[in-house]
Coordinates of C-alpha atoms and ligand atoms in Angstrom, one line a residue:
Chain D
M1 CA 14.6 -52.7 48.0
A2 CA 16.1 -50.9 45.0
A3 CA 14.5 -52.0 41.7
P4 CA 16.5 -54.6 39.9
A5 CA 18.8 -53.2 37.2
A6 CA 17.6 -53.7 33.7
K7 CA 18.6 -57.2 32.5
Q8 CA 21.5 -57.2 30.2
E9 CA 22.4 -60.3 28.2
G10 CA 25.4 -62.1 29.6
F11 CA 25.3 -60.2 32.9
Y12 CA 24.5 -62.1 36.1
D13 CA 23.6 -61.2 39.6
C14 CA 26.2 -63.0 41.7
R15 CA 23.7 -63.6 44.5
D16 CA 22.2 -66.3 42.2
A17 CA 25.5 -68.2 42.1
W18 CA 25.8 -67.8 45.9
A19 CA 22.3 -69.2 46.4
R20 CA 22.8 -72.2 44.0
T21 CA 26.1 -73.1 45.6
I22 CA 25.0 -72.9 49.2
E23 CA 22.0 -75.1 48.5
E24 CA 24.3 -77.7 46.8
L25 CA 26.8 -77.6 49.6
A26 CA 24.1 -78.0 52.2
E27 CA 22.7 -81.1 50.5
N28 CA 26.0 -82.8 51.2
D29 CA 27.0 -81.3 54.5
P30 CA 24.4 -81.2 57.3
R31 CA 26.6 -78.9 59.4
I32 CA 25.9 -76.0 57.0
V33 CA 23.3 -73.6 58.3
A34 CA 22.2 -70.1 57.3
V35 CA 21.5 -67.2 59.7
V36 CA 19.6 -64.1 58.5
N37 CA 18.0 -60.9 59.7
D38 CA 14.6 -60.8 57.9
S39 CA 16.8 -61.0 54.8
V40 CA 15.7 -64.3 53.2
G41 CA 14.6 -62.6 50.0
S42 CA 17.5 -60.2 49.6
S43 CA 19.9 -63.0 50.3
K44 CA 18.1 -65.2 47.8
L45 CA 17.7 -67.9 50.4
G46 CA 14.1 -68.8 49.6
G47 CA 15.2 -72.0 47.9
F48 CA 17.4 -72.9 50.9
Q49 CA 14.6 -72.3 53.3
K50 CA 12.3 -74.6 51.3
K51 CA 14.8 -77.4 51.2
F52 CA 16.1 -77.0 54.7
P53 CA 13.6 -75.1 56.8
D54 CA 15.2 -76.2 60.1
R55 CA 18.6 -75.0 59.0
L56 CA 17.6 -71.4 58.4
I57 CA 17.7 -69.3 61.5
N58 CA 15.9 -66.0 61.0
V59 CA 16.6 -63.9 64.1
G60 CA 14.5 -61.0 62.9
I61 CA 15.8 -57.5 62.4
A62 CA 18.7 -57.9 64.9
E63 CA 22.1 -58.0 63.4
Q64 CA 24.2 -58.0 66.6
N65 CA 22.2 -61.0 67.8
M66 CA 22.6 -62.6 64.3
V67 CA 26.4 -62.4 64.3
G68 CA 26.6 -63.6 67.9
V69 CA 24.4 -66.5 67.1
G70 CA 26.7 -67.3 64.2
A71 CA 29.6 -67.6 66.7
G72 CA 27.6 -69.8 69.0
L73 CA 26.5 -72.1 66.2
A74 CA 30.1 -72.5 65.2
N75 CA 30.9 -73.4 68.8
G76 CA 28.2 -76.0 68.6
G77 CA 29.8 -77.6 65.5
R78 CA 27.7 -76.0 62.8
I79 CA 29.1 -74.2 59.8
P80 CA 27.1 -71.0 59.8
F81 CA 26.8 -68.7 56.7
V82 CA 25.5 -65.5 58.2
S83 CA 23.9 -63.6 55.3
A84 CA 22.6 -60.0 55.4
A85 CA 22.8 -56.7 53.6
S86 CA 26.5 -56.0 54.0
C87 CA 25.9 -52.5 55.4
F88 CA 24.1 -53.9 58.4
L89 CA 26.1 -57.1 58.7
T90 CA 29.4 -55.2 59.0
G91 CA 28.3 -51.9 60.3
R92 CA 25.6 -52.7 62.9
A93 CA 27.4 -55.8 64.1
L94 CA 30.9 -54.6 63.9
E95 CA 31.8 -55.3 67.5
Q96 CA 30.4 -58.7 67.2
V97 CA 32.4 -59.3 64.0
K98 CA 35.5 -58.1 65.8
A99 CA 35.1 -59.8 69.2
D100 CA 33.0 -62.9 68.5
I101 CA 34.2 -63.8 65.0
A102 CA 37.7 -62.3 64.5
Y103 CA 39.1 -62.3 68.0
A104 CA 37.4 -65.5 69.2
G105 CA 38.3 -67.0 65.8
F106 CA 35.1 -68.9 65.2
N107 CA 34.5 -70.7 61.9
V108 CA 31.8 -68.4 60.7
K109 CA 31.2 -67.3 57.1
L110 CA 29.9 -63.8 56.8
V111 CA 28.1 -63.1 53.5
G112 CA 27.5 -59.4 52.8
Q113 CA 24.8 -59.0 50.2
S114 CA 24.1 -55.9 48.0
S115 CA 27.4 -54.3 49.0
G116 CA 29.0 -51.1 47.7
V117 CA 26.4 -48.7 46.4
A118 CA 24.1 -51.4 45.1
Y119 CA 21.2 -49.9 47.0
G120 CA 21.6 -46.7 45.0
E121 CA 18.9 -44.2 45.8
L122 CA 18.4 -45.7 49.3
G123 CA 21.5 -43.7 50.2
P124 CA 24.5 -43.9 52.4
T125 CA 22.8 -45.7 55.4
H126 CA 22.3 -48.6 53.0
H127 CA 25.6 -48.4 51.1
S128 CA 28.4 -50.6 52.3
I129 CA 31.5 -48.7 51.2
E130 CA 33.2 -48.6 54.6
D131 CA 33.3 -52.4 55.1
F132 CA 36.9 -52.8 53.7
A133 CA 38.3 -50.2 56.1
W134 CA 36.3 -51.7 59.0
L135 CA 37.3 -55.3 58.4
R136 CA 40.9 -55.0 57.0
P137 CA 42.5 -54.7 60.4
L138 CA 40.6 -57.9 61.5
S139 CA 43.3 -59.7 59.7
N140 CA 42.3 -63.3 60.5
I141 CA 39.0 -62.8 58.6
T142 CA 39.7 -63.7 55.0
M143 CA 38.0 -61.1 52.9
V144 CA 36.9 -62.1 49.4
V145 CA 35.2 -59.9 46.8
P146 CA 34.2 -62.1 43.9
A147 CA 34.2 -60.4 40.4
D148 CA 31.7 -62.7 38.7
S149 CA 29.4 -65.7 39.2
W150 CA 32.1 -68.3 38.7
E151 CA 34.3 -66.7 41.3
T152 CA 31.3 -66.4 43.7
A153 CA 30.6 -70.1 43.5
E154 CA 34.2 -71.0 44.0
A155 CA 34.6 -68.6 46.9
V156 CA 31.6 -70.1 48.6
K157 CA 32.8 -73.6 48.1
W158 CA 36.3 -72.7 49.4
A159 CA 34.8 -70.9 52.4
A160 CA 32.7 -73.9 53.4
A161 CA 35.8 -76.2 53.3
H162 CA 38.1 -73.7 55.0
E163 CA 38.4 -73.7 58.8
G164 CA 38.3 -70.1 59.9
P165 CA 36.4 -66.8 59.6
V166 CA 35.6 -65.5 56.1
Y167 CA 33.8 -62.5 54.8
I168 CA 32.4 -62.8 51.2
R169 CA 31.3 -59.5 49.8
L170 CA 28.6 -59.8 47.1
S171 CA 26.8 -57.2 45.0
R172 CA 23.4 -57.4 43.4
M173 CA 24.6 -55.5 40.3
P174 CA 24.8 -57.9 37.3
V175 CA 28.3 -58.5 36.0
P176 CA 29.6 -60.5 33.0
D177 CA 31.8 -63.6 33.5
L178 CA 35.5 -62.8 33.1
S179 CA 37.3 -64.6 30.4
V180 CA 40.5 -65.9 31.9
E181 CA 42.1 -69.2 30.8
D182 CA 42.4 -72.2 33.2
R183 CA 40.9 -70.4 36.1
K184 CA 41.5 -71.6 39.6
F185 CA 40.2 -69.8 42.7
Q186 CA 43.2 -69.1 44.9
P187 CA 42.5 -67.2 48.1
G188 CA 45.2 -64.6 48.8
K189 CA 46.4 -64.6 45.2
A190 CA 45.7 -61.8 42.6
E191 CA 44.3 -63.1 39.4
L192 CA 46.1 -61.9 36.2
V193 CA 43.2 -61.1 33.9
R194 CA 45.3 -59.3 31.3
K195 CA 49.0 -58.9 30.8
G196 CA 50.5 -55.4 30.5
S197 CA 53.6 -53.4 31.0
D198 CA 52.8 -49.6 31.2
V199 CA 50.4 -49.5 34.1
T200 CA 48.6 -52.0 36.4
I201 CA 44.9 -51.6 37.2
I202 CA 44.1 -53.4 40.4
A203 CA 40.4 -53.9 40.8
C204 CA 37.9 -56.0 42.7
G205 CA 34.3 -57.1 42.5
T206 CA 32.0 -55.2 40.2
M207 CA 34.9 -53.0 39.0
V208 CA 37.0 -55.8 37.3
H209 CA 35.0 -56.1 34.1
L210 CA 35.1 -52.3 33.7
A211 CA 38.9 -52.3 34.2
V212 CA 39.1 -54.9 31.4
Q213 CA 37.1 -52.6 29.1
A214 CA 39.4 -49.7 30.0
A215 CA 42.4 -51.8 29.1
V216 CA 40.9 -52.4 25.6
E217 CA 40.3 -48.7 25.2
L218 CA 43.9 -48.0 26.3
E219 CA 45.3 -50.7 24.0
A220 CA 43.9 -48.8 21.0
E221 CA 46.1 -45.8 22.1
G222 CA 49.1 -48.1 22.4
I223 CA 49.0 -48.3 26.2
S224 CA 49.5 -51.7 27.7
A225 CA 47.6 -52.1 30.9
R226 CA 47.9 -55.1 33.2
I227 CA 44.7 -56.1 35.0
L228 CA 44.8 -57.8 38.3
N229 CA 41.6 -59.1 39.9
M230 CA 42.3 -58.6 43.6
A231 CA 39.5 -60.9 44.8
T232 CA 41.1 -61.3 48.2
I233 CA 41.6 -58.1 50.1
T234 CA 42.8 -59.9 53.3
P235 CA 45.4 -61.4 53.1
L236 CA 46.7 -59.2 50.4
D237 CA 48.8 -60.5 47.6
E238 CA 51.8 -58.3 48.3
A239 CA 54.0 -60.1 45.8
A240 CA 51.7 -59.3 42.9
I241 CA 51.6 -55.7 44.0
S242 CA 55.4 -55.5 44.2
A243 CA 55.7 -57.0 40.7
A244 CA 53.1 -54.5 39.4
A245 CA 55.1 -51.6 40.9
S246 CA 58.4 -52.7 39.6
E247 CA 57.4 -54.0 36.2
T248 CA 54.8 -51.4 35.2
G249 CA 55.8 -48.4 37.4
A250 CA 52.3 -47.0 37.9
I251 CA 49.1 -48.3 39.5
V252 CA 45.4 -47.6 39.4
T253 CA 43.2 -49.1 42.1
V254 CA 39.4 -49.4 41.5
E255 CA 36.9 -50.5 44.1
E256 CA 33.2 -50.0 44.8
A257 CA 34.1 -48.7 48.2
N258 CA 35.4 -45.7 50.1
I259 CA 38.9 -45.0 48.9
H260 CA 40.1 -44.4 52.5
G261 CA 41.2 -47.7 54.1
G262 CA 40.1 -50.0 51.3
L263 CA 41.8 -51.8 48.4
G264 CA 43.6 -48.6 47.3
G265 CA 44.7 -47.8 50.8
A266 CA 46.1 -51.3 51.2
V267 CA 48.0 -51.2 47.9
A268 CA 49.3 -47.7 48.8
E269 CA 50.4 -48.9 52.2
H270 CA 52.4 -51.7 50.6
T271 CA 54.0 -49.7 47.8
S272 CA 54.8 -46.6 49.7
A273 CA 56.7 -48.7 52.3
N274 CA 58.5 -50.8 49.7
L275 CA 58.4 -49.6 46.1
P276 CA 56.9 -46.2 45.8
V277 CA 55.2 -45.6 42.4
P278 CA 52.4 -43.2 41.4
I279 CA 49.0 -44.5 42.4
E280 CA 45.5 -43.3 41.4
R281 CA 42.9 -44.6 43.8
M282 CA 39.4 -44.8 42.4
G283 CA 36.3 -45.3 44.5
F284 CA 34.1 -43.0 46.6
P285 CA 35.6 -40.2 48.7
G286 CA 32.9 -40.4 51.4
F287 CA 29.1 -40.3 51.6
V288 CA 27.6 -40.0 48.2
P289 CA 24.6 -37.9 47.0
T290 CA 21.2 -39.4 46.1
G291 CA 21.3 -41.3 42.8
S292 CA 20.9 -44.7 41.1
V293 CA 23.9 -47.1 41.0
E294 CA 24.4 -46.2 37.3
W295 CA 24.4 -42.5 38.1
L296 CA 26.8 -42.9 41.0
F297 CA 29.2 -45.0 39.0
D298 CA 29.2 -42.4 36.3
H299 CA 29.4 -39.4 38.6
F300 CA 32.5 -40.8 40.4
G301 CA 34.1 -41.9 37.2
L302 CA 33.7 -45.6 37.9
T303 CA 33.4 -46.4 34.2
A304 CA 35.7 -47.8 31.5
A305 CA 36.4 -44.3 30.3
G306 CA 37.0 -43.0 33.8
I307 CA 39.4 -45.9 34.6
A308 CA 41.3 -45.3 31.4
R309 CA 41.6 -41.6 32.3
S310 CA 43.1 -42.5 35.7
A311 CA 45.5 -44.9 34.0
R312 CA 46.8 -42.1 31.7
K313 CA 47.1 -39.9 34.7
A314 CA 49.1 -42.5 36.6
I315 CA 51.4 -43.0 33.7
G316 CA 51.9 -39.3 33.3
R317 CA 53.1 -39.1 36.9
K318 CA 55.9 -41.6 36.4
R319 CA 59.3 -40.0 36.9
G320 CA 61.0 -39.4 33.5
Chain J
M1 CA -10.7 -26.1 66.2
L2 CA -13.6 -28.2 67.1
K3 CA -12.7 -31.9 67.4
N4 CA -14.9 -33.0 64.4
D5 CA -13.4 -30.3 62.2
L6 CA -9.9 -31.3 63.3
V7 CA -10.5 -34.9 62.5
D8 CA -11.8 -33.9 59.1
T9 CA -8.8 -31.8 58.4
I10 CA -6.4 -34.5 59.4
R11 CA -8.3 -37.1 57.2
E12 CA -8.1 -34.7 54.3
K13 CA -4.3 -34.3 54.7
A14 CA -3.8 -38.0 55.1
L15 CA -5.7 -38.7 51.9
W16 CA -3.6 -36.1 50.0
M17 CA -0.4 -37.7 51.5
R18 CA -1.5 -41.2 50.3
R19 CA -2.2 -40.0 46.8
R20 CA 1.0 -38.0 46.6
A21 CA 3.2 -40.7 48.2
F22 CA 1.9 -43.3 45.8
T23 CA 2.6 -41.0 42.9
M24 CA 6.1 -40.5 44.1
V25 CA 6.7 -44.2 44.4
Y26 CA 5.1 -44.8 41.0
D27 CA 7.3 -42.1 39.3
A28 CA 10.5 -43.3 41.0
Q29 CA 9.6 -47.0 40.7
L30 CA 11.2 -47.2 44.1
G31 CA 10.0 -46.8 47.7
H32 CA 8.2 -48.5 50.6
P33 CA 4.5 -47.9 50.0
G34 CA 3.2 -50.6 52.4
G35 CA 4.9 -49.0 55.4
D36 CA 4.1 -45.5 54.2
F37 CA 0.4 -46.3 54.2
S38 CA 0.3 -47.9 57.6
A39 CA 2.0 -44.8 59.1
I40 CA 0.2 -42.0 57.3
D41 CA -2.8 -41.5 59.6
I42 CA -0.4 -41.4 62.6
I43 CA 1.9 -38.9 61.1
A44 CA -0.9 -36.7 59.7
T45 CA -2.4 -36.7 63.2
L46 CA 0.9 -35.5 64.7
Y47 CA 1.6 -32.8 62.2
F48 CA -2.0 -31.5 61.7
G49 CA -3.6 -32.2 65.1
V50 CA -1.0 -32.5 67.9
M51 CA 2.5 -31.0 67.4
R52 CA 3.6 -27.4 67.8
Y53 CA 6.1 -26.3 65.2
D54 CA 6.8 -23.5 62.8
P55 CA 8.0 -24.6 59.3
K56 CA 9.6 -21.1 58.9
K57 CA 11.7 -21.8 62.0
P58 CA 12.6 -25.4 61.8
D59 CA 15.3 -25.0 64.4
M60 CA 13.1 -23.2 67.0
P61 CA 14.3 -24.6 70.3
E62 CA 10.9 -25.0 71.8
R63 CA 9.4 -27.0 68.8
D64 CA 7.9 -30.4 69.4
R65 CA 10.1 -33.1 67.8
F66 CA 9.1 -35.9 65.5
I67 CA 11.6 -38.7 64.8
M68 CA 10.8 -41.0 62.0
S69 CA 12.6 -44.1 63.1
K70 CA 11.2 -46.3 60.3
G71 CA 13.2 -44.2 57.9
H72 CA 12.3 -46.3 54.9
A73 CA 8.7 -44.8 54.9
T74 CA 9.8 -41.6 53.2
G75 CA 6.7 -41.4 51.2
A76 CA 4.8 -40.7 54.4
L77 CA 7.4 -38.4 56.0
Y78 CA 8.2 -36.3 52.9
T79 CA 4.5 -35.7 52.1
A80 CA 3.8 -34.7 55.7
L81 CA 6.7 -32.2 55.9
C82 CA 5.6 -30.8 52.5
A83 CA 1.9 -30.4 53.7
A84 CA 3.2 -28.9 56.9
G85 CA 4.9 -26.2 54.8
Y86 CA 8.6 -27.0 55.2
Y87 CA 9.1 -27.0 51.4
P88 CA 7.2 -26.6 48.2
E89 CA 5.4 -29.4 46.4
D90 CA 7.8 -29.2 43.5
W91 CA 10.4 -30.9 45.7
L92 CA 8.4 -34.1 45.9
K93 CA 8.8 -34.6 42.1
T94 CA 12.6 -35.1 42.7
Y95 CA 12.0 -38.1 45.0
M96 CA 15.1 -40.3 44.6
Q97 CA 16.4 -38.5 41.5
P98 CA 20.1 -37.8 41.2
Q99 CA 21.3 -35.3 43.7
S100 CA 17.7 -34.9 45.2
K101 CA 17.2 -33.7 48.7
L102 CA 14.6 -36.4 48.9
N103 CA 16.9 -39.4 49.3
G104 CA 15.4 -42.9 49.8
H105 CA 16.0 -42.4 53.6
P106 CA 15.7 -39.0 55.3
N107 CA 18.8 -36.7 55.7
R108 CA 18.6 -33.8 58.1
N109 CA 21.3 -32.0 56.2
Y110 CA 19.1 -32.0 53.1
L111 CA 15.7 -31.2 54.4
P112 CA 14.2 -28.8 57.0
G113 CA 12.0 -30.6 59.5
V114 CA 14.0 -33.8 59.5
E115 CA 15.4 -34.1 63.0
T116 CA 17.9 -36.9 62.4
N117 CA 19.1 -39.3 59.7
T118 CA 17.4 -42.7 59.8
G119 CA 17.3 -45.8 57.6
P120 CA 19.1 -48.4 59.7
L121 CA 16.3 -49.6 62.0
G122 CA 16.6 -49.1 65.7
H123 CA 18.2 -45.7 65.7
G124 CA 15.3 -43.4 66.2
L125 CA 14.3 -44.3 69.8
P126 CA 17.8 -43.7 71.3
V127 CA 18.2 -40.4 69.5
A128 CA 14.7 -39.3 70.5
L129 CA 15.6 -40.4 74.1
G130 CA 18.5 -38.0 74.0
I131 CA 16.3 -35.2 72.7
A132 CA 13.8 -35.9 75.6
I133 CA 16.6 -36.0 78.2
A134 CA 17.9 -32.6 76.9
G135 CA 14.3 -31.3 77.3
Q136 CA 14.1 -32.6 80.8
M137 CA 17.6 -31.1 81.7
T138 CA 16.6 -27.7 80.4
N139 CA 13.1 -27.7 81.8
S140 CA 11.7 -27.2 78.3
D141 CA 8.2 -28.1 77.6
Y142 CA 8.6 -29.5 74.1
R143 CA 7.4 -33.0 73.5
T144 CA 9.3 -35.7 71.7
F145 CA 7.5 -38.2 69.4
V146 CA 9.1 -41.1 67.8
L147 CA 7.5 -43.6 65.3
T148 CA 9.0 -47.1 65.0
G149 CA 7.9 -50.1 63.0
D150 CA 7.0 -53.2 64.9
G151 CA 9.5 -55.4 63.1
E152 CA 12.0 -52.7 64.0
L153 CA 11.5 -53.5 67.7
Q154 CA 13.4 -56.7 67.2
E155 CA 16.5 -54.5 67.3
G156 CA 18.0 -54.5 70.8
S157 CA 18.9 -50.8 70.8
N158 CA 15.2 -50.1 71.2
W159 CA 15.1 -52.0 74.5
E160 CA 18.2 -50.3 75.8
A161 CA 16.5 -46.9 75.1
A162 CA 13.1 -48.2 76.5
M163 CA 14.8 -49.2 79.8
S164 CA 16.5 -45.9 80.1
A165 CA 13.4 -43.8 79.3
G166 CA 11.4 -45.8 81.9
N167 CA 14.0 -45.2 84.6
R168 CA 14.2 -41.5 83.8
K169 CA 10.4 -41.0 84.0
L170 CA 10.3 -39.0 80.8
G171 CA 6.8 -37.8 80.8
K172 CA 7.2 -35.7 77.6
F173 CA 8.4 -38.7 75.6
T174 CA 6.0 -40.6 73.3
L175 CA 6.7 -43.7 71.2
I176 CA 4.2 -44.8 68.7
V177 CA 4.6 -48.3 67.3
D178 CA 3.2 -48.8 63.9
R179 CA 1.8 -52.3 64.7
N180 CA 1.0 -53.6 61.2
R181 CA 2.2 -57.1 62.2
L182 CA 4.3 -57.4 59.0
Q183 CA 8.0 -56.8 58.4
Q184 CA 10.0 -57.1 55.2
G185 CA 9.7 -60.8 54.5
M186 CA 6.7 -61.9 56.5
G187 CA 4.7 -61.5 59.7
T188 CA 6.4 -60.3 62.9
E189 CA 5.0 -63.1 65.0
E190 CA 6.3 -65.8 62.6
T191 CA 9.7 -64.1 62.5
N192 CA 10.5 -63.2 66.0
G193 CA 7.3 -62.5 67.9
L194 CA 6.7 -59.3 69.9
D195 CA 3.5 -60.1 71.8
P196 CA 2.6 -59.3 74.4
L197 CA 4.0 -55.9 73.4
D198 CA 2.0 -53.8 75.9
D199 CA 3.2 -55.9 78.8
K200 CA 6.8 -55.5 77.7
F201 CA 6.6 -51.7 77.7
R202 CA 4.7 -51.7 81.1
A203 CA 7.5 -53.8 82.6
F204 CA 10.0 -51.3 81.3
G205 CA 8.2 -48.5 83.2
W206 CA 6.0 -47.0 80.5
D207 CA 2.4 -46.0 80.2
V208 CA 0.8 -47.9 77.4
E209 CA -2.2 -47.2 75.2
V210 CA -3.5 -49.4 72.4
V211 CA -5.4 -47.7 69.7
D212 CA -6.7 -48.2 66.1
G213 CA -3.9 -46.5 64.2
H214 CA -6.3 -45.5 61.4
D215 CA -8.9 -43.9 63.7
V216 CA -7.9 -40.3 63.7
G217 CA -10.1 -39.3 66.6
A218 CA -8.7 -42.0 68.8
L219 CA -5.2 -41.0 67.7
V220 CA -5.8 -37.4 68.6
N221 CA -7.0 -38.5 72.1
A222 CA -4.1 -40.8 72.7
L223 CA -1.5 -38.3 71.5
S224 CA -2.9 -35.3 73.4
E225 CA -1.2 -34.5 76.7
P226 CA -3.5 -35.1 79.6
P227 CA -4.1 -32.1 82.0
G228 CA -1.2 -32.1 84.4
G229 CA 1.0 -34.1 82.1
R230 CA 2.5 -37.5 82.6
S231 CA 5.1 -38.9 84.9
K232 CA 6.1 -41.8 82.7
P233 CA 7.0 -42.1 79.0
L234 CA 4.0 -43.2 76.8
C235 CA 4.0 -46.0 74.3
I236 CA 1.1 -46.0 71.9
I237 CA 0.6 -49.3 70.2
A238 CA -1.2 -48.2 67.0
N239 CA -2.8 -51.3 65.4
T240 CA -2.5 -50.6 61.7
I241 CA -2.8 -52.3 58.3
K242 CA 0.2 -52.3 56.1
G243 CA -0.8 -50.8 52.7
K244 CA -4.0 -49.3 54.3
G245 CA -6.3 -47.7 51.8
V246 CA -5.4 -49.6 48.6
S247 CA -7.2 -52.9 48.3
F248 CA -4.4 -54.9 46.7
M249 CA -1.7 -53.7 49.0
E250 CA -3.4 -54.2 52.3
N251 CA -1.8 -56.8 54.6
K252 CA 0.6 -58.0 51.9
A253 CA 4.3 -58.3 52.8
S254 CA 5.2 -58.1 49.1
W255 CA 4.2 -54.4 49.2
H256 CA 6.9 -53.6 51.7
H257 CA 9.0 -52.4 48.8
G258 CA 6.7 -53.3 45.9
V259 CA 6.1 -50.7 43.3
P260 CA 3.0 -50.2 41.2
N261 CA 2.7 -50.7 37.4
A262 CA 0.5 -48.3 35.4
E263 CA -2.7 -50.4 35.9
Q264 CA -2.2 -50.7 39.7
Y265 CA -1.5 -47.0 39.9
D266 CA -4.8 -46.2 38.2
I267 CA -6.7 -48.6 40.5
A268 CA -5.1 -47.1 43.6
M269 CA -5.9 -43.5 42.4
E270 CA -9.6 -44.6 42.0
E271 CA -9.7 -46.1 45.5
L272 CA -7.9 -43.2 47.2
V273 CA -10.8 -40.7 47.3
Ligands
TPP401 C1 19.4 -52.4 60.8 C2 18.6 -52.7 59.7 N1 18.4 -54.0 59.3 C3 17.6 -54.3 58.2 C4 17.0 -53.3 57.5 C5 16.3 -53.6 56.2 N2 14.8 -53.3 56.4 C6 14.3 -52.2 56.0 S1 12.7 -52.1 56.4 C7 12.7 -53.6 57.1 C8 11.4 -54.2 57.7 C9 10.9 -53.2 58.7 O1 9.7 -53.8 59.3 P1 8.8 -52.9 60.3 O2 9.7 -52.2 61.3 O3 7.7 -53.7 60.8 O4 8.4 -51.7 59.3 P2 7.0 -51.5 58.5 O5 6.3 -52.8 58.3 O6 6.2 -50.5 59.3 O7 7.4 -50.9 57.1 C10 13.9 -54.2 57.0 C11 14.3 -55.5 57.5 C12 17.3 -52.0 57.9 N3 16.7 -50.9 57.2 N4 18.0 -51.7 59.0

């Protein structure tokens, strides 16, 4: 749909890592199947379809049916990866996600593609910025938001091996690989991307690399910012949040999502009940105007400079 | 107007819409030109040959309503509303630009003449049904038209609305299906087949007419209310060609959301005369 963003060296579309990984896994495990809604191309499943034509179920433009079929396939012993634009997967089929996947507890992997505002100019109907708020209360669905290609591949492998419902939220916006030593994907654990003591920036998905850039900018001013990659939204790593609150005294959350009920909301729920500290929540306040992804990020301050600004503000709100 | 003159006028408007929509898509390097071009003759016929409306009074209660359920085809909708006089041509130049009223999918809060927000498929028919029920309740004589894609009919919500419309005998309710036989990735029949589509609607209590969706005269006839009106909702299955009018786009799924390069743009402009 939206034109691909200009190719930037060292930046990768995580959907490619998803597609490579699911094809590899499917080679070795005949139970793995894909379920789509006329979304073979946007899910990058053309290769999967060629290799395993009988294991790709395209139900047509019918998301409620798609998610229900996923539950049924799990009942029949398959491991379904249900892949669609995340706006329709989570929004259109929300009751199926709640009743058939979460409540019934089927071993289904929901893969939301082109989430956040990745569809840019196509507007709020095609943006998926409400999905965190919709899915967070469905607490037996593990919700993973990979920050780069490596983490995408690891999350897909983990999901295939894990018994239980998972939602993996992918973008289509190219992101660089994070540089973190000895990385190991641990669901439910925040990843410490950078140490710091003055403020903690908790980010997920496409926002993590921008948070790292912000920390570099802040360091030049003598501000030490801790960066946590909160790749799992549910279950939330409450211990890491508590440590951030008590050790750095101020928090910024950054997500490519609506700030109401998302990552920032989750962090605020935890800290306000346990260790109240100033929090700046960054994301989208509601439906956004027409504009490209780049324009929207800029307009809503989802840039390194914008994140640095929020960090200074959070620090300024600390009690003297 | 005499029928022949009317057909000529509609054809002229449709040609202008195709040229203008293609230019918008080219400038924005975004859009859904295939589905714009299959729908343009239908939408032009509605706005310039069938519907009653006053662009100066977009909220006039007695206006006929048009609901663009296949909301991705904004090139077709926005050029029609512009040609109908709802807003100046300048606005078209802002298509998909930051803060434009011409979003990639229509928003009624941004543009006069847009009855409801669409984009997620399978929403238009239920909303249009509600409009038609309101008309029936208030004894109004406005007509309600809704255009869906054919792939779109794979959404279950359409069939919930179709069942209800049939049961309620909504004679002023018209659904036009843009039957171009392609959806986003490939053909409708290889994805989740719809045929026999006419029998499906008849079974749900609708009158059905099958027409050539690029034959403006036939569209005028099918869309005009017969003397004495109807006692059932009407489904017009308009057989169309996705990308109609530009040789390299016709019947190609890749032009669902393909965008032209400079050379393709020039070829299209030569063909669209
Ligand atoms: C609920 C929903 N699912 C998926 C999409 C993505 N999508 C946009 S257009 C399209 C294909 C539509 O095909 P059809 O209805 O035949 O329209 P046309 O060929 O006339 O453009 C799809 C799958 C969507 N907009 N809404």
